[in-house]
mmCIF file of C-alpha atoms in Angstrom:
data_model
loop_
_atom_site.group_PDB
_atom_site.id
_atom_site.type_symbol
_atom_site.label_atom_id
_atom_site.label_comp_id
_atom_site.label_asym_id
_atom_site.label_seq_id
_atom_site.Cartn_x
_atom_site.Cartn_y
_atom_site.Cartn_z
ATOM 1 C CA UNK A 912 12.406 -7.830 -12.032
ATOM 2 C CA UNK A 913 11.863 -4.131 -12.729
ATOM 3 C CA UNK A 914 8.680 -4.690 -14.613
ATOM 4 C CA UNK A 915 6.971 -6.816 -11.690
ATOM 5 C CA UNK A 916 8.345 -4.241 -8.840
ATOM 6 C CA UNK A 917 6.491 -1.474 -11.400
ATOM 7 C CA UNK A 918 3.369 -3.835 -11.426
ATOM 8 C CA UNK A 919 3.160 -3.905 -7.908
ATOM 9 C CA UNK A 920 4.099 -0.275 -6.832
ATOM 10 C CA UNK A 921 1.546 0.520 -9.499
ATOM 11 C CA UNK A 922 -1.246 -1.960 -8.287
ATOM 12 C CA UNK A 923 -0.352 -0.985 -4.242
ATOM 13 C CA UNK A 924 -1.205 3.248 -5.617
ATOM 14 C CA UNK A 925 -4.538 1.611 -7.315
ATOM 15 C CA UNK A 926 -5.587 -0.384 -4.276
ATOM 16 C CA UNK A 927 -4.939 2.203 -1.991
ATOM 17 C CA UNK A 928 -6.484 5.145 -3.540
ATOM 18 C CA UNK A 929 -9.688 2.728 -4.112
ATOM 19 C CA UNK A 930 -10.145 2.329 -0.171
ATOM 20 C CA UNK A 931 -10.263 5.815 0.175
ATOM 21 C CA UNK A 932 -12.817 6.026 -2.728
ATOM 22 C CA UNK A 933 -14.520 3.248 -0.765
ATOM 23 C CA UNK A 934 -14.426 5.091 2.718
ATOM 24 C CA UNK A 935 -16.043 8.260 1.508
ATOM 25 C CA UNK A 936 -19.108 6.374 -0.254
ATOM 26 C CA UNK A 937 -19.183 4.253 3.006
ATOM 27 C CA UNK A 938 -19.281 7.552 4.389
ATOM 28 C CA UNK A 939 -21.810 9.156 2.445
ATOM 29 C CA UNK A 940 -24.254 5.922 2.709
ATOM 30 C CA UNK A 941 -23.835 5.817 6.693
ATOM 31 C CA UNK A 942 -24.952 9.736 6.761
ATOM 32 C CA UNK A 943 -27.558 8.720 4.710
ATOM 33 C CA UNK A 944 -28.965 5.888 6.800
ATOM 34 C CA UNK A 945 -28.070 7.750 10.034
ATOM 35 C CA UNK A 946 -30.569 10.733 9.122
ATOM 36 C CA UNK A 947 -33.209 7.452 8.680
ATOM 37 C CA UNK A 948 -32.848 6.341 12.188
ATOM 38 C CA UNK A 949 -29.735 3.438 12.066
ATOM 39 C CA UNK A 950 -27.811 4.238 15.249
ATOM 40 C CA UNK A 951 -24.132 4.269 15.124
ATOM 41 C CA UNK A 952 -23.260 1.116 17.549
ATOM 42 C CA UNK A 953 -25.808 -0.528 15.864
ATOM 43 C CA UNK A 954 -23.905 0.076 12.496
ATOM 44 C CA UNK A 955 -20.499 -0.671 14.063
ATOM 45 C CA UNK A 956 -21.695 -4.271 15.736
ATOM 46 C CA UNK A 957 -22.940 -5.505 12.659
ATOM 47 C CA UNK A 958 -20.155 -4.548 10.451
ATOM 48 C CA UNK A 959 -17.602 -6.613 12.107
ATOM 49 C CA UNK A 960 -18.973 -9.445 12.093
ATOM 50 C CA UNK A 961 -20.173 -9.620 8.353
ATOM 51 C CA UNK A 962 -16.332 -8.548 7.358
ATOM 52 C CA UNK A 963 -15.465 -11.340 9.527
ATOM 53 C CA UNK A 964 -17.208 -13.800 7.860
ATOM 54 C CA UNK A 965 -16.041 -12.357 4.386
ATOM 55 C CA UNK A 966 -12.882 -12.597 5.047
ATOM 56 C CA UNK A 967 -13.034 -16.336 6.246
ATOM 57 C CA UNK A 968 -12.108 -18.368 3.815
ATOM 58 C CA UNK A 969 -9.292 -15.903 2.339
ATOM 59 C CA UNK A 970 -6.402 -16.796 4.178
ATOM 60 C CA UNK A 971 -7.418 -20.745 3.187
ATOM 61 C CA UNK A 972 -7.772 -19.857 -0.237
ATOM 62 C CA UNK A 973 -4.893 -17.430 -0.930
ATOM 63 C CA UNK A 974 -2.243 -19.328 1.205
ATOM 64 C CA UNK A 975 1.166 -18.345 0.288
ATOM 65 C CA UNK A 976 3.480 -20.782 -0.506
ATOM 66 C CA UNK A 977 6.798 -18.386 -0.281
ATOM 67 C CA UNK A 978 6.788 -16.134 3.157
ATOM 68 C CA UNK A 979 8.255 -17.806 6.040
ATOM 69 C CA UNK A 980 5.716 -17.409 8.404
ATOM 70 C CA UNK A 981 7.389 -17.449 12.071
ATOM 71 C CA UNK A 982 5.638 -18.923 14.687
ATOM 72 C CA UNK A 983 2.126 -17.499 16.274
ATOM 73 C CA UNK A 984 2.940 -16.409 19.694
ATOM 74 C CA UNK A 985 1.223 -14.590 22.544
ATOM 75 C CA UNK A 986 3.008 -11.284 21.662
ATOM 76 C CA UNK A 987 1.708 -11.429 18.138
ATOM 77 C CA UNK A 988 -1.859 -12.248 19.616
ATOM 78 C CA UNK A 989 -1.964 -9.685 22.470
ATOM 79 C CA UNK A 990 -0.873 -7.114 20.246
ATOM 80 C CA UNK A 991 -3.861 -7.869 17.549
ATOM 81 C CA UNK A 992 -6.252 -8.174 20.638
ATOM 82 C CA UNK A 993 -5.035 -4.453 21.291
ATOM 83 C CA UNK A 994 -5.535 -3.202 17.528
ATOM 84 C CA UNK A 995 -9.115 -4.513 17.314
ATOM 85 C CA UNK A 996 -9.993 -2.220 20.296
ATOM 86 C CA UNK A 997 -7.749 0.581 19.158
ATOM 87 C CA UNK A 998 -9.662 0.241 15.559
ATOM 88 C CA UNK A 999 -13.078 -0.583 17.221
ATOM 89 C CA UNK A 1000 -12.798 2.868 19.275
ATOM 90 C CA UNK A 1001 -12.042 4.730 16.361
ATOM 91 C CA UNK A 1002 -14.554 3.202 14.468
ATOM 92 C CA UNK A 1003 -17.392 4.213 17.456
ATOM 93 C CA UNK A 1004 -16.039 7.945 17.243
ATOM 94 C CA UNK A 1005 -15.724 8.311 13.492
ATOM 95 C CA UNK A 1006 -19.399 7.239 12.709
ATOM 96 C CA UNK A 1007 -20.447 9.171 16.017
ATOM 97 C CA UNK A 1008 -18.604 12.464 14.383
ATOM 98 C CA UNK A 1009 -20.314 11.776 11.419
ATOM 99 C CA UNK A 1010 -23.545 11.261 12.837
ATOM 100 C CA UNK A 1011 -23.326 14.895 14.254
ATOM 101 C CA UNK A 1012 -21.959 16.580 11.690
ATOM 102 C CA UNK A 1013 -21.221 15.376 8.140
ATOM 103 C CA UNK A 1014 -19.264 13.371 5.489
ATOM 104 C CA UNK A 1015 -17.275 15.744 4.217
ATOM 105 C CA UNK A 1016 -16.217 17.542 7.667
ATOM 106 C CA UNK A 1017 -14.957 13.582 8.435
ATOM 107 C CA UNK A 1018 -12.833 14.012 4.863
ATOM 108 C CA UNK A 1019 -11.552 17.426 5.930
ATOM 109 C CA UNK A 1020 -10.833 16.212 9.619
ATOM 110 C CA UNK A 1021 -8.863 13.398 8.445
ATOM 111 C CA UNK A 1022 -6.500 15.434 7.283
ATOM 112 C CA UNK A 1023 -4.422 15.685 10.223
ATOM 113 C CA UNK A 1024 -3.985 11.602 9.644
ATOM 114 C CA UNK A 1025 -0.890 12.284 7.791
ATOM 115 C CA UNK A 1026 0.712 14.897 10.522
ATOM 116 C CA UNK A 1027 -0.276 12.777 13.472
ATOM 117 C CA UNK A 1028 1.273 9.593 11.625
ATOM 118 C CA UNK A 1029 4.378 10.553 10.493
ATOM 119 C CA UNK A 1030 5.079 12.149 14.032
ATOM 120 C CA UNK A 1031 4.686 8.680 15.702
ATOM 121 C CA UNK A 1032 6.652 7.141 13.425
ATOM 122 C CA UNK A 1033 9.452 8.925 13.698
ATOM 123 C CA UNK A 1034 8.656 8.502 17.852
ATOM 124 C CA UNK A 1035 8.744 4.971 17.356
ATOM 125 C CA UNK A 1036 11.772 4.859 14.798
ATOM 126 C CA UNK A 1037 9.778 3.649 11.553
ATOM 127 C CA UNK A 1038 10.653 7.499 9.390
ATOM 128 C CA UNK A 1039 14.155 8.552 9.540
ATOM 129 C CA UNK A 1040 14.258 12.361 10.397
ATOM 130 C CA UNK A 1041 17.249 13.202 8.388
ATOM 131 C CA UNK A 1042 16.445 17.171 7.794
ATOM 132 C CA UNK A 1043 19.660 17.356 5.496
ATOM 133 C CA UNK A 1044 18.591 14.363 3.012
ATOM 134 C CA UNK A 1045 16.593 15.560 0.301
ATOM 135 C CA UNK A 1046 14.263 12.344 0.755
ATOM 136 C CA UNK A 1047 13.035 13.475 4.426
ATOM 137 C CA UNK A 1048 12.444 16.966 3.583
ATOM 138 C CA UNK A 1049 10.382 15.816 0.198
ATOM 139 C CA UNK A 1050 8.399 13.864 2.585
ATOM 140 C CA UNK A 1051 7.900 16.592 5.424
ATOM 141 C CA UNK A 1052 7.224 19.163 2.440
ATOM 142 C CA UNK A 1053 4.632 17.186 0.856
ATOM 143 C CA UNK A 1054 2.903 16.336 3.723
ATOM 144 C CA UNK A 1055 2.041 19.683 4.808
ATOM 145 C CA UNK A 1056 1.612 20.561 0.947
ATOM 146 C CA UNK A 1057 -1.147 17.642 0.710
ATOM 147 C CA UNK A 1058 -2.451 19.089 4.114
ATOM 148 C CA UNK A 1059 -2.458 22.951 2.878
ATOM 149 C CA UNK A 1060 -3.989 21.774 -0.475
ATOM 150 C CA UNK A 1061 -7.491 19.684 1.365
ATOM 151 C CA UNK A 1062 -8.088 22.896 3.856
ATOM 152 C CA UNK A 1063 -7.914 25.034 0.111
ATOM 153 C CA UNK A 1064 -10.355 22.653 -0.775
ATOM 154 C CA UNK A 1065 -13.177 22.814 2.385
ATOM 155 C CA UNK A 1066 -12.149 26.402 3.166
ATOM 156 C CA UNK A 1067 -12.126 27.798 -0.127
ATOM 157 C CA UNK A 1068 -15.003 27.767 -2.976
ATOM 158 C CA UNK A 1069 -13.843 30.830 -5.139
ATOM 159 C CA UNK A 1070 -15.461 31.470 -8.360
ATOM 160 C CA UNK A 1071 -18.272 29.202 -9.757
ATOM 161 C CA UNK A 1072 -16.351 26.876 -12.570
ATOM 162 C CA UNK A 1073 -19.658 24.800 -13.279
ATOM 163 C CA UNK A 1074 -23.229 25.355 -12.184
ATOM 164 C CA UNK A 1075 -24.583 22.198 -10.388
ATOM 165 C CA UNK A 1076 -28.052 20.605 -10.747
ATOM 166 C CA UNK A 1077 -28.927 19.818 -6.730
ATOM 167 C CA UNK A 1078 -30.449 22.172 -5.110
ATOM 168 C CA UNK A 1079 -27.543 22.939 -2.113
ATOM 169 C CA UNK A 1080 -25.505 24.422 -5.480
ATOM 170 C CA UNK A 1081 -27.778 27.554 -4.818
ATOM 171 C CA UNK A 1082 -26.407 28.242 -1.884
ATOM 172 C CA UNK A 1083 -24.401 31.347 -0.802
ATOM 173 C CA UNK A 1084 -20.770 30.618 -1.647
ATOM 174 C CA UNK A 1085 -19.906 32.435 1.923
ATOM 175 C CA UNK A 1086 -21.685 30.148 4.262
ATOM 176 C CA UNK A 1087 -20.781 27.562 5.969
ATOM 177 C CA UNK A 1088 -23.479 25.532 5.217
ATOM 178 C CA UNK A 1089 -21.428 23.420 2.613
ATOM 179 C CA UNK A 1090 -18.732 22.560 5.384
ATOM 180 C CA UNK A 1091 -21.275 21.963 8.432
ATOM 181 C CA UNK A 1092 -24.238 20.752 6.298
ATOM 182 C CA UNK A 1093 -27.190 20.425 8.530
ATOM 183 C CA UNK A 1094 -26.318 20.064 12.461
ATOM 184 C CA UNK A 1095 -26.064 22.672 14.737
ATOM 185 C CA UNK A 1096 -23.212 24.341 15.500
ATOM 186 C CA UNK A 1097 -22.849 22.394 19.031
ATOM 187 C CA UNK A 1098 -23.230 19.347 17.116
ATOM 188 C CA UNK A 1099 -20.551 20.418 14.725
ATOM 189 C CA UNK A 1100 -17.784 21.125 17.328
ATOM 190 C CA UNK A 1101 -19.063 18.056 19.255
ATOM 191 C CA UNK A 1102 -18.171 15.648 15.648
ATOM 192 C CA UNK A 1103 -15.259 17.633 14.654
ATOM 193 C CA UNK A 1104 -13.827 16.571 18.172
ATOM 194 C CA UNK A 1105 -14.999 13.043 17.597
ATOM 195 C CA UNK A 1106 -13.137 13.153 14.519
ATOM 196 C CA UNK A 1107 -9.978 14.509 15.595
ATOM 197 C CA UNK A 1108 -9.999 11.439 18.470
ATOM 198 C CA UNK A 1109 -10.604 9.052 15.328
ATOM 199 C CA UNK A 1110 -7.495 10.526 13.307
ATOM 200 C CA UNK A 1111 -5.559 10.014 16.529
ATOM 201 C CA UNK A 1112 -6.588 6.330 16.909
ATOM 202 C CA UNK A 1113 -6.391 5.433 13.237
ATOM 203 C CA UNK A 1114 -2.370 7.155 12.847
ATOM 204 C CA UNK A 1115 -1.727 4.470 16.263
ATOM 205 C CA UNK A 1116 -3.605 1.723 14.628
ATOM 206 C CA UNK A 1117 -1.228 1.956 11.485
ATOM 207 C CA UNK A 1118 2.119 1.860 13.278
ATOM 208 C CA UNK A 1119 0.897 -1.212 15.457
ATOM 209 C CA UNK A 1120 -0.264 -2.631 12.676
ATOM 210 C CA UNK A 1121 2.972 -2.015 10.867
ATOM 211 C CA UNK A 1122 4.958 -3.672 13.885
ATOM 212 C CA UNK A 1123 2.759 -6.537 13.626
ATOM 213 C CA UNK A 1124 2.894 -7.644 10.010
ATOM 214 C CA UNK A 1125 6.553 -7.300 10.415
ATOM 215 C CA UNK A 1126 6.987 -9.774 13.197
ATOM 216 C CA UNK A 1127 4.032 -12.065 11.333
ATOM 217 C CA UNK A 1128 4.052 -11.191 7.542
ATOM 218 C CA UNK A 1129 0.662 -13.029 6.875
ATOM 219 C CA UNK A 1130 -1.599 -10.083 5.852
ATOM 220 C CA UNK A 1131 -4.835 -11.897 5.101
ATOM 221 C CA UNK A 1132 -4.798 -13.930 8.567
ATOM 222 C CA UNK A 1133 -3.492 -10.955 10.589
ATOM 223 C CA UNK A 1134 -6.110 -8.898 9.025
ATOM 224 C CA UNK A 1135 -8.949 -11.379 9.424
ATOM 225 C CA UNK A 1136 -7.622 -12.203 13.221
ATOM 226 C CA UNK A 1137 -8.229 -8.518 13.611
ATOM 227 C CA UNK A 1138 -12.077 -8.349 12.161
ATOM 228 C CA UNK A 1139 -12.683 -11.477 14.254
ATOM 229 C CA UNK A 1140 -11.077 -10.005 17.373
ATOM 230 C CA UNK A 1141 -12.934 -6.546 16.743
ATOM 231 C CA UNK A 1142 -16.004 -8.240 16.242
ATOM 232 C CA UNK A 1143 -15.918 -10.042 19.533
ATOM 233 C CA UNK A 1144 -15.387 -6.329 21.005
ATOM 234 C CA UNK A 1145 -17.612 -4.614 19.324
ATOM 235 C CA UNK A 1146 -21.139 -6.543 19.989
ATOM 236 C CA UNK A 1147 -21.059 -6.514 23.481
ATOM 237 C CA UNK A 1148 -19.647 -3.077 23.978
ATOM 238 C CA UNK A 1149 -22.433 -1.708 21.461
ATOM 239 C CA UNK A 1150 -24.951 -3.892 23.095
ATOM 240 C CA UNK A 1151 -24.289 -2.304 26.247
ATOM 241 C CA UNK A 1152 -24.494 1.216 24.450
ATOM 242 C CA UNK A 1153 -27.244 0.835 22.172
ATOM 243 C CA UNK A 1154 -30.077 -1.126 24.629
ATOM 244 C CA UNK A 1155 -33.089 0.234 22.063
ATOM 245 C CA UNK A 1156 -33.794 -3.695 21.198
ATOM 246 C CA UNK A 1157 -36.185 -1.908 17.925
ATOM 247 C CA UNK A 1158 -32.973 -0.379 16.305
ATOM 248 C CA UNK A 1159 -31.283 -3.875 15.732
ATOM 249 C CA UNK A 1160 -33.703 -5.058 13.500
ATOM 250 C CA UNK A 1161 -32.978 -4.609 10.480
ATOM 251 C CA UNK A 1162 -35.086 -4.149 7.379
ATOM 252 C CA UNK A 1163 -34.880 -3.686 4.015
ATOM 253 C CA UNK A 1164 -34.362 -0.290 3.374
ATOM 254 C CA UNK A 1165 -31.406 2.262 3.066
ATOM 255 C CA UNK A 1166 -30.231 1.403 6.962
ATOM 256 C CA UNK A 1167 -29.187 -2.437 5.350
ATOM 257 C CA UNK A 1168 -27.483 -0.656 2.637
ATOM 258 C CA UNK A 1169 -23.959 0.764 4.729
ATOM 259 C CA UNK A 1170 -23.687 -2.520 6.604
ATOM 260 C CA UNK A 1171 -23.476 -4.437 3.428
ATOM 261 C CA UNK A 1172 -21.422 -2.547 2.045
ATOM 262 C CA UNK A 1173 -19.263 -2.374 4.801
ATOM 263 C CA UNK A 1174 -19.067 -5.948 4.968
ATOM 264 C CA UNK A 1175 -16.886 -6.031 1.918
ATOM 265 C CA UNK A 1176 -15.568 -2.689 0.917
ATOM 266 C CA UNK A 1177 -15.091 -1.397 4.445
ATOM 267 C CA UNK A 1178 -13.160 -3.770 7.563
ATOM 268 C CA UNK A 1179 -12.505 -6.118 4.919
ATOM 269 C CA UNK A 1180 -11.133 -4.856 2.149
ATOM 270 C CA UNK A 1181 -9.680 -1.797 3.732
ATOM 271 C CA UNK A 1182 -7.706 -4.190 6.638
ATOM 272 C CA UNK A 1183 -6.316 -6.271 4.269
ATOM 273 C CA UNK A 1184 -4.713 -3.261 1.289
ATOM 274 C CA UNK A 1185 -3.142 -1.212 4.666
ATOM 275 C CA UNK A 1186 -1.660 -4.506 6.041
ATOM 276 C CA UNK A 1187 0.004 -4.929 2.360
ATOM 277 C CA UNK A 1188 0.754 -1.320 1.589
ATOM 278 C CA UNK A 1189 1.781 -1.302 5.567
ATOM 279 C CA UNK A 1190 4.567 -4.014 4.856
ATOM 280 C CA UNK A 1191 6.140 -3.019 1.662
ATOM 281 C CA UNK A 1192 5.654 0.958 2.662
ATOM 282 C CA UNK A 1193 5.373 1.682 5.897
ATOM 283 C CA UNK A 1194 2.752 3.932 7.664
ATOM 284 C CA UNK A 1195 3.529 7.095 6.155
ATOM 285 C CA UNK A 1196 2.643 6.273 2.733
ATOM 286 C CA UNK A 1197 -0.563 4.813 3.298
ATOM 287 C CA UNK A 1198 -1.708 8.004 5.567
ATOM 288 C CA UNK A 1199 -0.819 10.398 3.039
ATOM 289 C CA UNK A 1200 -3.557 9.134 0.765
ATOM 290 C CA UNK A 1201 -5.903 10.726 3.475
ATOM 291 C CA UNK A 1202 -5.613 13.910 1.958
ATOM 292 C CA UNK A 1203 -7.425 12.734 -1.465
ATOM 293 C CA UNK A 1204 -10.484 11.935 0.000
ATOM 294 C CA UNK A 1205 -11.400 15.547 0.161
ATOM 295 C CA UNK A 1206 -11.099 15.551 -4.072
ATOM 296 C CA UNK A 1207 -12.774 12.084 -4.127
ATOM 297 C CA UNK A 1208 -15.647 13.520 -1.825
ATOM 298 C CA UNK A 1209 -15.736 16.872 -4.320
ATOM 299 C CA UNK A 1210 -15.593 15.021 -7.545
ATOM 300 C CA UNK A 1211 -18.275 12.253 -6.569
ATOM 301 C CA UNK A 1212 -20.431 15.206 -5.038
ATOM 302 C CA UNK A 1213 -19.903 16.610 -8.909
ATOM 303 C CA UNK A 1214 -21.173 13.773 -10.800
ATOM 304 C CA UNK A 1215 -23.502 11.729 -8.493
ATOM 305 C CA UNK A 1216 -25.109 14.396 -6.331
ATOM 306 C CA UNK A 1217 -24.944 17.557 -9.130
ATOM 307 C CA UNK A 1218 -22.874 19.320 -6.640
ATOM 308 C CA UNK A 1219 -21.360 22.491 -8.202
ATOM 309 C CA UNK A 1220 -17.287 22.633 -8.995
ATOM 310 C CA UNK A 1221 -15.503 25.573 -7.690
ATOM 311 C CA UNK A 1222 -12.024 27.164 -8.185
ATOM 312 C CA UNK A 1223 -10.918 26.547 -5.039
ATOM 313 C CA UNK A 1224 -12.018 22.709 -5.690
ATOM 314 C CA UNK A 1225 -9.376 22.940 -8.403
ATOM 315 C CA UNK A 1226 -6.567 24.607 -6.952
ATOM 316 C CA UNK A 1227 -6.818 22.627 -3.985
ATOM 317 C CA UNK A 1228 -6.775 19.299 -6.123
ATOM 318 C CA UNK A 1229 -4.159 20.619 -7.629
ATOM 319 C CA UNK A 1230 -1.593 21.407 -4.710
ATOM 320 C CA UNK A 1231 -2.954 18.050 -2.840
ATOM 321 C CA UNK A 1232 -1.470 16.107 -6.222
ATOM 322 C CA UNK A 1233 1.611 18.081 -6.197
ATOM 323 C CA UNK A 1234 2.610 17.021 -2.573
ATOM 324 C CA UNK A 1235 1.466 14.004 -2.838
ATOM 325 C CA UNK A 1236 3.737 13.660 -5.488
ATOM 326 C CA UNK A 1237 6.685 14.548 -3.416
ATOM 327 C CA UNK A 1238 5.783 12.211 -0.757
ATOM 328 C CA UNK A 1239 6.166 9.070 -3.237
ATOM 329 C CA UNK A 1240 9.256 10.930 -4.619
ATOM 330 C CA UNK A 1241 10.903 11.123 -1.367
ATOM 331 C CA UNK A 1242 9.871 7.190 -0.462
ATOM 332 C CA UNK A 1243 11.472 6.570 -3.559
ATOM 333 C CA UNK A 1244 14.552 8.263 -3.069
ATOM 334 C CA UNK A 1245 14.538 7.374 0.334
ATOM 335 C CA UNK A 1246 13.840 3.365 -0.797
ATOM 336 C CA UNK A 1247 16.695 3.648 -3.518
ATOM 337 C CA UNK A 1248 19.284 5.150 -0.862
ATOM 338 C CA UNK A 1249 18.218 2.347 1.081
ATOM 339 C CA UNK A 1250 19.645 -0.580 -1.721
ATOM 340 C CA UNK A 1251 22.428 1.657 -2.443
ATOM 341 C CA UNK A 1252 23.760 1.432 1.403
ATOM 342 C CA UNK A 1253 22.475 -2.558 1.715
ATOM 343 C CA UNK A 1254 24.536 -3.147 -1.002
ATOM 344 C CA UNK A 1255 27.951 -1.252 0.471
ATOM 345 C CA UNK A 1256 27.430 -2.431 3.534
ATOM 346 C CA UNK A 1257 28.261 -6.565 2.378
ATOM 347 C CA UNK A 1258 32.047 -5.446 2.648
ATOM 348 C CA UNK A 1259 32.921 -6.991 -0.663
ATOM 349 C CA UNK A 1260 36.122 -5.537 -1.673
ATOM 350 C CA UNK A 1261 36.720 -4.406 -4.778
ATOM 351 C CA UNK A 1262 39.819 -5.236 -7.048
ATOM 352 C CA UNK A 1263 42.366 -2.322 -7.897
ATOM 353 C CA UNK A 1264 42.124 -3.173 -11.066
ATOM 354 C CA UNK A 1265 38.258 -2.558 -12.724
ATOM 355 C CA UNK A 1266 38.981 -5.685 -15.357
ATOM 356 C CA UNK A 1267 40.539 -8.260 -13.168
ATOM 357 C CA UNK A 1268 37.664 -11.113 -13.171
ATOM 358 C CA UNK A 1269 34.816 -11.681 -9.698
ATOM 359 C CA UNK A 1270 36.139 -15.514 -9.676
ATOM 360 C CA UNK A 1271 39.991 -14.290 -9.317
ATOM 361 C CA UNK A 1272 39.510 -11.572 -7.198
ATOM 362 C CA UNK A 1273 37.495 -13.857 -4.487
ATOM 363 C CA UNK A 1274 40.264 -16.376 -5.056
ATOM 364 C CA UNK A 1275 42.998 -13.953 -4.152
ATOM 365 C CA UNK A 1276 41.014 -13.067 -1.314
ATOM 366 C CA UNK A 1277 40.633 -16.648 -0.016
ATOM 367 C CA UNK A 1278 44.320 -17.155 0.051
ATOM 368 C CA UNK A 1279 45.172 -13.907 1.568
ATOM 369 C CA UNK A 1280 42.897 -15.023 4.154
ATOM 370 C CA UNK A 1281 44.475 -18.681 4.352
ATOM 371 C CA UNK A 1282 47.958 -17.519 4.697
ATOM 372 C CA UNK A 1283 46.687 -14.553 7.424
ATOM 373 C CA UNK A 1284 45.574 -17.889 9.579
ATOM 374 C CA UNK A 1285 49.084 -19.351 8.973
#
């Protein structure tokens, strides 16, 4: 029992830190095709669709056999209807901040995803803000630890550790050309903005998300519902955005490469890992794995791109792991305090004596209670 609770706290950590490695390459590929001309509704309308359609035969396929499923009712369905516009809206502003500004200003804004979650859910009673337990202040702690630790990383570059290849590592270490890349500065503000809204949007979409898996614990159908009820949003709204007829056909060139790629490693697979990690965890845990995209974006940047590694790169990843760490300590604690209380709270009374056997002791009790009814 311990071994397969290990296997799966250990595979949910895996799974979860891969969809953020998957987000900032999905990221880096949409900047990519942006600066060639593929518009961001364009991008958006396509993706859901193609996730959809991945994500079909899944729940046919992987059909559990265990969960009690309850019954599908309208309050289940208005609610997804409700988190496919939430999630397309944040979707429209997070490629739109992107678009004007850059990948890794989206890593840095999405930062505040952890602060802005664990507010609302302790608003809508999912956190319990205990300041005197040691498992709430771990968690509050390590959030803004994690938080300190990614604005060390985009704020600070610090002495030169290793001398990149590309040709941005010659840079002046003082500008803010590394943080803003290209756009203007109006541009900048404009995304940053954009990507504030999105961090906003996604922190709601996880706790309605994490109300809805717990009144219909079927992640794969709730999470394909969702694609298929985002998709339905998405094309006509970015139809209606996007009326350039030339920039929806696609060709084969780096513009086909994001959707694709989005069509399995972004809606999709990301949907379906937060539903799980949203069930067993809650929304807390799976926001403060925003923080390590900043060190995913750094560290790819280092070996794909020949971006140059700075000390602040390193003490940053370094603080970001420690409270990160004492986020999953404090869920743990928090978790084990949890069993501790479910089990005190059965009101089975313990013998006086510590050897007397279970059997006699419940029979005792049974015939204290039958003579009490006499």
């Amino acid at each position: 029992m311990e071994r397969r609770k290990f296997f799966r706290e250990a595979l949910l950590l895996s799974a979860t830190v891969a969809v953020e490695c998957t987000t900032v390459g999905l990221n880096t590929l949409f900047k990519a095709a942006a600066s060639k001309g593929l518009s961001y509704y364009v991008f958006v309308a396509y993706s859901y669709p193609l996730a959809t359609l991945a994500l079909l035969p899944l729940p046919f396929i992987f059909r559990s056999t265990t969960t009690v499923v309850p019954l599908f009712k309208f309050s289940i369905l208005s609610r997804i209807i409700l988190l496919s516009f939430i999630g397309v809206l944040s979707q429209i502003f997070g490629y739109t901040g992107i678009a004007c500004s850059s990948p890794t200003l989206s890593s840095a804004i999405s930062n505040l995803t952890p602060a802005f979650t664990f507010t609302l859910a302790i608003l809508f009673r999912m956190e319990k803000l205990a300041l005197r337990t040691i498992s709430t202040q771990a968690k509050i702690i390590g959030t803004m630890v994690s938080i300190s630790g990614a604005l060390v990383v985009v704020l600070y570059k610090g002495p030169t550790i290793f001398l990149g290849t590309s040709p941005s590592s010659t840079h002046s270490t003082n500008s803010l050309h590394w943080l803003m890349g290209s756009p203007s500065v109006s541009n900048w503000v404009t995304g940053g903005f954009l990507l504030t809204a999105q961090c906003f949007l996604l922190s709601i979409w996880s706790i309605l998300l994490t109300q809805i898996i717990n009144m219909y614990p079927a992640e794969l159908l709730v999470a394909f519902l969702y694609n298929l009820f985002a998709a339905v949003i998405a094309v006509p709204l970015c139809l209606f955005a996007e009326q350039d007829l030339s920039l929806w056909r696609l060709k084969p060139d780096i513009a086909l490469v994001p959707i694709v790629y989005s069509a399995f490693l972004g809606p999709s697979f990301n949907t379906i890992i937060h539903t799980w990690g949203l069930r067993l965890k809650g929304p807390v845990y799976i926001a403060i794995f925003k923080p390590l995209s900043v060190v995913i974006a750094a560290i790819t940047g280092i070996i794909f791109l020949g971006d140059t590694l700075h000390l602040g790169s390193v003490i940053g990843a370094v603080v970001i792991c420690v409270g990160f760490y004492a986020v999953l300590w404090g869920k743990a604690n928090e978790e084990v305090a949890n069993d501790d209380s479910g089990f005190a709270s059965l009101g089975v009374r313990a013998s006086s004596d510590s050897t007397t056997p279970l059997l006699l002791s419940v029979k005792v009790e049974d015939t204290e209670i039958i003579n009490g009814s006499r």
